[in-house]
Coordinates of C-alpha atoms and ligand atoms in Angstrom, one line a residue:
X454 CA -75.8 -90.8 148.3
X455 CA -78.7 -91.3 150.7
X456 CA -79.2 -94.8 152.1
X457 CA -81.6 -97.2 150.2
X458 CA -85.3 -97.1 151.1
X459 CA -86.4 -100.6 151.2
X460 CA -90.2 -100.4 151.9
X461 CA -92.2 -99.6 148.8
X462 CA -94.5 -97.3 150.8
X463 CA -91.5 -95.4 152.3
X464 CA -90.2 -95.1 148.8
X465 CA -93.4 -93.6 147.4
X466 CA -93.7 -91.2 150.4
X467 CA -90.0 -90.2 150.1
X468 CA -90.5 -88.9 146.6
X469 CA -90.4 -85.2 147.4
X470 CA -93.2 -83.2 145.9
X471 CA -91.3 -82.5 142.7
X472 CA -93.4 -79.6 141.6
X473 CA -92.3 -77.5 144.6
X474 CA -88.7 -77.6 143.4
X475 CA -87.6 -74.5 141.4
X476 CA -84.0 -75.6 140.9
X477 CA -81.9 -78.7 141.4
X478 CA -78.2 -78.6 142.6
X479 CA -76.1 -81.1 140.7
X480 CA -73.3 -82.6 142.8
X481 CA -72.8 -86.1 141.2
X482 CA -74.1 -87.8 144.3
X483 CA -77.6 -87.1 145.2
X484 CA -79.8 -87.4 142.1
X485 CA -83.0 -89.2 142.5
X486 CA -85.6 -90.7 140.2
X487 CA -88.1 -88.0 141.1
X488 CA -85.4 -85.3 140.3
X489 CA -85.1 -86.9 136.8
X490 CA -88.9 -86.4 136.4
X491 CA -88.7 -82.8 137.7
X492 CA -86.0 -81.8 135.2
X493 CA -87.1 -83.9 132.2
X494 CA -90.8 -83.3 132.4
X495 CA -91.3 -80.2 134.6
X496 CA -88.3 -78.3 133.2
X497 CA -86.9 -77.5 136.6
X498 CA -83.6 -75.7 136.3
X499 CA -80.2 -77.2 137.3
X500 CA -76.9 -75.7 138.6
X501 CA -73.6 -77.3 139.4
X502 CA -72.7 -77.0 143.1
X503 CA -69.4 -75.3 144.1
X504 CA -68.0 -78.6 145.2
X505 CA -68.7 -80.3 141.8
X506 CA -67.2 -77.3 140.0
X507 CA -64.0 -77.8 142.1
X508 CA -64.0 -81.6 141.4
X509 CA -64.3 -81.0 137.6
X510 CA -61.6 -78.4 137.7
X511 CA -59.3 -80.6 139.8
X512 CA -59.3 -83.2 137.0
X513 CA -59.0 -80.9 134.0
X514 CA -55.2 -80.8 133.7
X515 CA -54.4 -84.4 134.3
X516 CA -55.1 -85.7 130.8
X517 CA -53.0 -83.0 129.0
X518 CA -50.2 -83.6 131.5
X519 CA -50.2 -87.3 130.8
X520 CA -50.2 -86.8 127.1
X521 CA -47.2 -84.4 127.4
X522 CA -45.4 -87.1 129.3
X523 CA -45.9 -89.5 126.4
X524 CA -48.5 -91.8 128.1
X525 CA -50.9 -93.7 125.9
X526 CA -54.5 -93.2 127.1
X527 CA -57.4 -95.0 125.5
X528 CA -59.6 -92.8 123.4
X529 CA -57.3 -89.8 123.9
X530 CA -54.3 -90.6 121.7
X531 CA -55.5 -94.1 120.6
X532 CA -58.2 -95.3 118.3
X533 CA -61.5 -96.6 119.7
X534 CA -62.8 -100.1 120.3
X535 CA -60.9 -102.6 118.4
X536 CA -58.6 -99.9 117.0
X537 CA -57.1 -99.2 120.5
X538 CA -53.8 -100.4 119.0
X539 CA -53.5 -97.3 116.8
X540 CA -52.0 -94.0 118.0
X541 CA -52.6 -90.4 117.1
X542 CA -51.0 -87.1 118.1
X543 CA -54.0 -85.1 116.9
X544 CA -55.9 -85.5 120.1
X545 CA -58.6 -82.9 119.3
X546 CA -59.3 -84.4 115.8
X547 CA -59.7 -87.8 117.5
X548 CA -62.6 -86.5 119.5
X549 CA -64.2 -84.7 116.5
X550 CA -64.0 -88.0 114.5
X551 CA -65.5 -89.9 117.4
X552 CA -68.7 -87.8 117.4
X553 CA -68.8 -87.7 113.6
X554 CA -68.7 -91.5 113.2
X555 CA -71.2 -92.1 116.1
X556 CA -73.9 -89.7 114.9
X557 CA -75.7 -92.3 112.9
X558 CA -79.4 -93.4 112.9
X559 CA -82.5 -92.4 111.1
X560 CA -84.3 -89.2 111.7
X561 CA -87.2 -88.4 109.4
X562 CA -88.2 -84.9 108.6
X563 CA -91.5 -83.2 108.9
X564 CA -94.2 -84.8 106.8
X565 CA -94.8 -81.4 105.1
X566 CA -91.3 -81.5 103.7
X567 CA -91.6 -85.1 102.7
X568 CA -94.6 -84.6 100.4
X569 CA -93.0 -84.3 97.0
X570 CA -93.3 -81.3 94.8
X571 CA -96.1 -81.5 92.3
X572 CA -96.4 -79.0 89.4
X573 CA -93.6 -77.0 91.0
X574 CA -95.4 -76.6 94.4
X575 CA -94.0 -78.0 97.6
X576 CA -96.6 -80.1 99.3
X577 CA -98.6 -78.6 102.1
X578 CA -100.4 -80.6 104.7
X579 CA -103.2 -78.1 105.2
X580 CA -105.6 -79.9 103.0
X581 CA -105.9 -77.2 100.4
X582 CA -104.3 -77.9 97.0
X583 CA -102.6 -75.4 94.7
X584 CA -104.4 -74.6 91.5
X585 CA -103.4 -77.0 88.8
X586 CA -102.6 -79.9 91.2
X587 CA -104.2 -83.2 90.5
X588 CA -106.0 -83.6 93.8
X589 CA -106.3 -87.4 93.9
X590 CA -102.7 -87.8 92.9
X591 CA -101.6 -85.6 95.7
X592 CA -103.8 -87.4 98.2
X593 CA -102.4 -90.7 97.0
X594 CA -98.8 -89.6 97.4
X595 CA -99.5 -88.3 100.9
X596 CA -101.0 -91.6 101.8
X597 CA -98.0 -93.5 100.5
X598 CA -95.7 -91.2 102.3
X599 CA -97.5 -91.7 105.6
X600 CA -97.8 -95.4 105.3
X601 CA -94.2 -95.9 104.3
X602 CA -93.0 -94.6 107.6
X603 CA -93.4 -96.3 110.9
X604 CA -96.3 -94.2 112.4
X605 CA -98.4 -91.3 111.3
X606 CA -96.0 -88.7 112.5
X607 CA -92.4 -89.5 111.2
X608 CA -90.9 -86.8 113.3
X609 CA -91.9 -88.1 116.6
X610 CA -91.8 -91.8 115.7
X611 CA -88.2 -91.7 114.6
X612 CA -86.9 -89.6 117.5
X613 CA -86.8 -90.0 121.2
X614 CA -89.3 -88.0 123.2
X615 CA -88.0 -84.7 124.6
X616 CA -88.2 -86.0 128.1
X617 CA -85.8 -88.9 127.2
X618 CA -83.3 -86.5 125.8
X619 CA -83.5 -84.1 128.8
X620 CA -83.2 -87.0 131.2
X621 CA -80.1 -88.2 129.3
X622 CA -78.5 -84.8 129.5
X623 CA -79.2 -84.5 133.2
X624 CA -77.7 -87.9 134.1
X625 CA -74.7 -87.3 131.9
X626 CA -74.2 -83.9 133.6
X627 CA -74.4 -85.6 137.0
X628 CA -71.8 -88.2 135.9
X629 CA -69.4 -85.5 134.7
X630 CA -70.0 -83.6 138.0
X631 CA -68.4 -86.6 139.7
X632 CA -65.1 -85.1 138.5
X633 CA -63.5 -88.3 137.2
X634 CA -63.8 -87.7 133.5
X635 CA -61.0 -85.2 132.9
X636 CA -63.1 -82.5 131.1
X637 CA -63.1 -78.7 131.2
X638 CA -65.9 -77.0 133.1
X639 CA -67.2 -75.7 129.7
X640 CA -68.4 -79.1 128.8
X641 CA -70.6 -79.5 131.9
X642 CA -71.7 -75.9 131.6
X643 CA -72.9 -76.5 128.1
X644 CA -75.3 -79.3 129.3
X645 CA -76.5 -76.9 132.1
X646 CA -77.3 -74.3 129.4
X647 CA -79.1 -76.7 127.1
X648 CA -81.3 -77.9 130.0
X649 CA -82.0 -74.5 131.4
X650 CA -82.7 -72.9 128.0
X651 CA -84.7 -75.9 126.9
X652 CA -82.7 -76.6 123.8
X653 CA -83.3 -80.4 123.5
X654 CA -81.2 -82.5 121.1
X655 CA -83.2 -84.7 118.7
X656 CA -81.9 -88.2 119.1
X657 CA -82.8 -91.1 116.8
X658 CA -84.8 -93.7 118.6
X659 CA -83.1 -96.5 116.6
X660 CA -79.3 -96.7 116.2
X661 CA -77.6 -97.9 119.3
X662 CA -77.7 -101.0 121.4
X663 CA -76.2 -99.7 124.6
X664 CA -73.6 -102.5 124.5
X665 CA -70.6 -100.2 124.6
X666 CA -72.1 -97.2 126.2
X667 CA -75.1 -95.3 124.8
X668 CA -72.6 -94.1 122.2
X669 CA -74.7 -93.1 119.3
X670 CA -77.5 -91.5 121.3
X671 CA -75.1 -89.5 123.4
X672 CA -73.1 -88.5 120.3
X673 CA -76.2 -86.6 119.0
X674 CA -76.2 -84.6 122.3
X675 CA -72.5 -84.0 121.7
X676 CA -73.2 -82.8 118.1
X677 CA -75.8 -80.3 119.4
X678 CA -73.3 -79.1 122.0
X679 CA -70.9 -78.3 119.2
X680 CA -73.6 -76.6 117.1
X681 CA -73.2 -79.0 114.2
X682 CA -75.5 -78.0 111.3
X683 CA -76.3 -81.7 110.6
X684 CA -77.8 -82.1 114.1
X685 CA -81.1 -80.6 115.2
X686 CA -82.8 -79.7 118.5
X687 CA -86.3 -79.0 119.7
X688 CA -86.7 -75.3 120.5
X689 CA -89.4 -72.8 121.1
X690 CA -92.1 -72.1 123.7
X691 CA -93.8 -75.1 125.2
X692 CA -97.3 -73.8 125.7
X693 CA -99.8 -73.0 122.9
X694 CA -97.5 -73.8 120.0
X695 CA -95.6 -76.8 118.7
X696 CA -91.9 -77.0 119.4
X697 CA -89.9 -76.9 116.2
X698 CA -86.8 -78.8 115.1
X699 CA -84.0 -76.3 114.6
X700 CA -80.6 -76.8 113.2
X701 CA -78.1 -77.0 116.1
X702 CA -76.0 -74.0 115.1
X703 CA -79.1 -71.8 114.8
X704 CA -80.6 -73.2 118.0
X705 CA -77.4 -72.4 120.0
X706 CA -77.2 -68.9 118.5
X707 CA -80.9 -68.2 119.3
X708 CA -80.4 -69.4 122.9
X709 CA -77.1 -67.5 123.3
X710 CA -75.2 -70.7 124.1
X711 CA -71.5 -70.8 123.0
X712 CA -70.8 -74.0 120.9
X713 CA -68.2 -76.1 122.6
X714 CA -65.0 -77.3 120.9
X715 CA -63.7 -80.7 122.0
X716 CA -60.3 -81.0 123.7
X717 CA -58.6 -84.3 124.5
X718 CA -60.9 -86.9 126.0
X719 CA -64.0 -84.6 126.0
X720 CA -65.9 -86.3 123.2
X721 CA -65.4 -89.7 124.8
X722 CA -66.5 -88.2 128.2
X723 CA -69.8 -87.2 126.6
X724 CA -70.6 -90.4 124.8
X725 CA -69.0 -93.3 126.8
X726 CA -71.8 -94.0 129.3
X727 CA -75.2 -95.2 130.3
X728 CA -77.1 -91.9 130.6
X729 CA -79.7 -92.6 128.0
X730 CA -80.6 -96.1 129.3
X731 CA -80.7 -94.8 132.8
X732 CA -82.8 -91.9 131.8
X733 CA -85.4 -94.0 130.0
X734 CA -85.3 -96.5 132.9
X735 CA -85.9 -93.7 135.5
X736 CA -88.9 -92.4 133.5
X737 CA -90.3 -95.9 133.3
X738 CA -89.6 -96.7 136.9
X739 CA -91.4 -93.6 138.1
X740 CA -94.5 -94.6 136.1
X741 CA -94.2 -98.2 137.2
X742 CA -94.2 -97.2 140.9
X743 CA -97.2 -95.0 140.3
X744 CA -99.1 -97.9 138.7
X745 CA -98.1 -100.2 141.5
X746 CA -99.5 -97.7 144.0
X747 CA -102.7 -97.4 142.0
X748 CA -103.0 -101.2 141.8
X749 CA -103.3 -101.3 145.6
X750 CA -106.0 -98.7 145.7
X751 CA -107.9 -100.5 142.9
X752 CA -107.6 -103.8 144.8
X753 CA -109.2 -102.2 147.8
X754 CA -112.0 -100.9 145.6
X755 CA -112.4 -104.3 144.0
X756 CA -112.9 -105.8 147.5
X757 CA -115.7 -103.3 148.0
X758 CA -117.3 -103.8 144.6
X759 CA -117.3 -107.6 145.0
X760 CA -118.5 -107.3 148.6
X761 CA -115.4 -109.1 149.8
X762 CA -113.7 -109.2 153.2
X763 CA -110.6 -107.5 154.6
X764 CA -109.7 -110.6 156.6
X765 CA -107.0 -111.7 154.1
X766 CA -105.1 -108.5 154.8
X767 CA -104.9 -109.0 158.6
X768 CA -101.4 -108.4 160.0
X769 CA -101.2 -111.9 161.5
X770 CA -101.1 -113.4 158.0
X771 CA -98.0 -111.3 157.1
X772 CA -96.4 -111.9 160.5
X773 CA -96.3 -115.7 159.8
X774 CA -95.0 -115.1 156.1
X775 CA -93.1 -111.8 156.5
X776 CA -92.1 -110.9 152.9
X777 CA -91.7 -107.2 153.0
X778 CA -93.7 -106.5 149.9
X779 CA -96.6 -108.7 150.9
X780 CA -96.7 -107.1 154.4
X781 CA -96.5 -103.7 152.9
X782 CA -99.3 -104.1 150.4
X783 CA -101.6 -105.9 152.8
X784 CA -101.2 -103.0 155.3
X785 CA -102.0 -100.5 152.5
X786 CA -105.1 -102.4 151.2
X787 CA -106.4 -102.9 154.7
X788 CA -105.9 -99.2 155.5
X789 CA -107.7 -98.2 152.3
X790 CA -110.6 -100.4 153.4
X791 CA -110.7 -98.9 156.9
X792 CA -114.3 -97.7 157.7
X793 CA -115.8 -99.2 154.5
X794 CA -119.4 -100.2 154.9
X795 CA -119.3 -102.4 151.8
X796 CA -117.2 -105.2 153.4
X797 CA -118.5 -108.7 154.1
X798 CA -117.3 -110.8 157.0
X799 CA -118.1 -114.2 155.5
X800 CA -118.4 -115.7 158.9
X801 CA -122.1 -116.1 159.2
X802 CA -123.8 -119.5 159.3
X803 CA -125.3 -119.1 155.9
X804 CA -124.0 -120.8 152.7
X805 CA -122.2 -117.8 151.2
X806 CA -118.5 -118.2 150.2
X807 CA -116.5 -118.8 153.4
X808 CA -113.5 -116.9 152.0
X809 CA -112.9 -114.6 149.0
X810 CA -111.8 -115.9 145.6
X811 CA -108.1 -115.9 144.9
X812 CA -108.2 -112.6 143.0
X813 CA -109.0 -110.7 146.2
X814 CA -107.7 -113.0 148.9
X815 CA -104.2 -113.5 147.4
X816 CA -103.7 -110.0 146.0
X817 CA -101.1 -109.0 148.6
X818 CA -99.2 -112.2 147.7
X819 CA -99.2 -111.2 144.0
X820 CA -98.6 -107.5 144.4
X821 CA -95.9 -107.9 147.2
X822 CA -93.1 -109.4 145.0
X823 CA -93.7 -106.7 142.4
X824 CA -93.2 -104.0 145.1
X825 CA -90.0 -105.6 146.2
X826 CA -88.7 -105.7 142.6
X827 CA -89.5 -102.0 142.1
X828 CA -87.7 -101.1 145.4
X829 CA -84.6 -103.0 144.2
X830 CA -84.9 -101.3 140.8
X831 CA -85.1 -97.9 142.4
X832 CA -82.1 -98.6 144.5
X833 CA -80.0 -99.9 141.7
X834 CA -81.1 -97.1 139.4
X835 CA -80.3 -94.5 142.1
X836 CA -76.8 -95.9 142.3
X837 CA -76.5 -95.7 138.5
X838 CA -77.8 -92.1 138.4
X839 CA -75.0 -91.1 140.8
X840 CA -72.2 -93.1 139.1
X841 CA -69.4 -92.0 136.8
X842 CA -70.2 -94.1 133.8
X843 CA -67.2 -93.4 131.6
X844 CA -63.9 -94.9 130.5
X845 CA -61.1 -94.3 131.2
X846 CA -61.7 -92.7 134.6
X847 CA -59.3 -90.4 136.5
X848 CA -58.6 -90.3 140.2
X849 CA -57.8 -86.6 140.9
X850 CA -56.1 -87.5 144.2
X851 CA -53.5 -89.8 142.7
X852 CA -53.7 -88.5 139.1
X853 CA -54.0 -92.2 138.0
X854 CA -55.9 -93.0 134.9
X855 CA -57.9 -96.3 135.1
X856 CA -59.0 -98.2 132.1
X857 CA -62.2 -100.2 132.8
X858 CA -65.8 -100.7 131.7
X859 CA -68.2 -98.4 133.6
X860 CA -69.9 -97.5 130.3
X861 CA -71.4 -101.0 130.2
X862 CA -75.2 -101.0 130.5
X863 CA -75.3 -104.7 131.0
X864 CA -74.3 -104.4 134.6
X865 CA -78.1 -104.8 134.6
X866 CA -79.2 -102.2 137.1
X867 CA -82.8 -102.5 136.1
X868 CA -85.0 -105.4 137.2
X869 CA -87.7 -103.4 135.4
X870 CA -86.1 -104.5 132.2
X871 CA -85.0 -108.1 132.5
X872 CA -82.6 -109.0 129.8
X873 CA -80.6 -105.8 129.7
X874 CA -78.8 -104.3 127.7
X875 CA -81.7 -102.2 126.9
X876 CA -82.1 -101.8 123.2
X877 CA -82.8 -98.2 122.2
Ligands
LIG1184 N1 -67.0 -98.1 125.2 C1 -65.7 -98.2 124.5 C2 -65.5 -96.9 123.7 C3 -65.9 -96.9 122.3 C4 -66.1 -95.8 121.7 C5 -66.4 -95.7 120.4 C6 -66.5 -96.9 119.6 C7 -66.2 -98.1 120.2 C8 -65.9 -98.1 121.6 C9 -64.6 -98.3 125.6 O1 -64.5 -97.5 126.5 O2 -63.8 -99.2 125.5

C-alpha cells in the first residue's frame, strides 16, 4: 500500500483523475478512495491481478484439508456467534443457512404494486383511472400508501443507493483478493462479474448495525451471487430509462452470470466484514474532502466580497504556530487571493477596522483542524480498504487458521463518523 499522504492539498492533488481510468486492477493492496468513486459511480470495470488470483488459489485447499483432519474451525463446522459450541458435518448447509438467516430487513416494492386492487384492477400510478373506479377513493388510498412509508418513493427510501452497493462489492472483492479467506476463485469472480455487468444487489438500508461485521447487508450481496429468487438486483441501462429491480435468478441469467454455490467457509467469507461501512465512509469522505476544498475557495471569495485583507494568511503566522492544516489552508487561501484587486490593507491612518473580523481573520485556524481530521480519515480508510476484514483468516504460508475479530467495524477507522460503529 502506498505511504500516507499527510498534507490535505497533497491528498486532493494525488486523487488521480478518476474519469480517465477505464479499468481498475484489484490486488488487495492498492485500492484508494477515488478508486471506490470510479467503480461505484463511474462504473469503471475491475479485474483481479494475476498475483491476487494466485493468492486466492493458494488458500483454497487449506480449509477442506483441515476439515478432513478433524479440526474445528469457526463458522465452517461450528455454529455462528454464541452457537460456536455446536458442530456440524454438513459444511455446505452451514453456509447456506448463514446467508438465509442474515438476509433480513425491510425492502418495499414499487409504489405501483403497492396500490391495492380496486374493482379488480391493479393500481396504476399514471393518473388515469380505470372505468368504474371511484376516483376519490383511489386517490385517497394512494395518499395513505405514500404517507405510510418513510418517503415518497418506498423503493429508494428502503434500499441503499446503487453506489453504496457497488462500493461494498468492490471493497469485499479487494478483501478477498488478499488471499486469506480460504475461498475458491469463483467467489471473487462472481463479484467481478456483478460489478462489470452492472447487476447491483438491492440491500435494505435498515437491518444491520455493523457490530459483528456488516453481516446482513453483505448477505444480500451473497444472496444475489447465488441467484436466490427472494433477492433482487438493479439491472438495465443507466441512461434514458429507469433501472429496474429484477429477481436475482433472472438478473444473473440475463447477464450470463453463473450463480455460485457455497462451499465450506465461503458464505462467511462474503458476509463477515466491514465492506459496507467502509464503502459508505469512502463515498462520504470523498464528498467531505471536496467540500473542504470548496470551503477554502469560498473563504477567499468572502475576503474579497467583504473587502478584507490577506494579512492573516501570511506564512509567518503559520511559522510560529505550525499546525499542518492551518499552514496548508492559509497557503491555499492566500494563493487564491493572489492578484486580487478587491483586497484592503487596513494599515492606513483612517478609522477603518485595523484587522478583519474573526470570520475572515481566523478562518485558517478553523479550517485547518478539519483538514487534518480528513487526512487522518483518508489514511485510516485507505488501510481499511486494503485489509482482510474476515474471520477466521488463513495464512497460506503456514496453513494456520487464526480466529480473531477483523470484521469489527468499531476499530473506528473513520474520524468522519465519530461514535462508530456506523449504523446502517
Ligand atoms: N462476526 C462473527 C460471525 C457471525 C456470523 C453470523 C452471526 C453471528 C456472528 C464472528 O466472526 O465471530
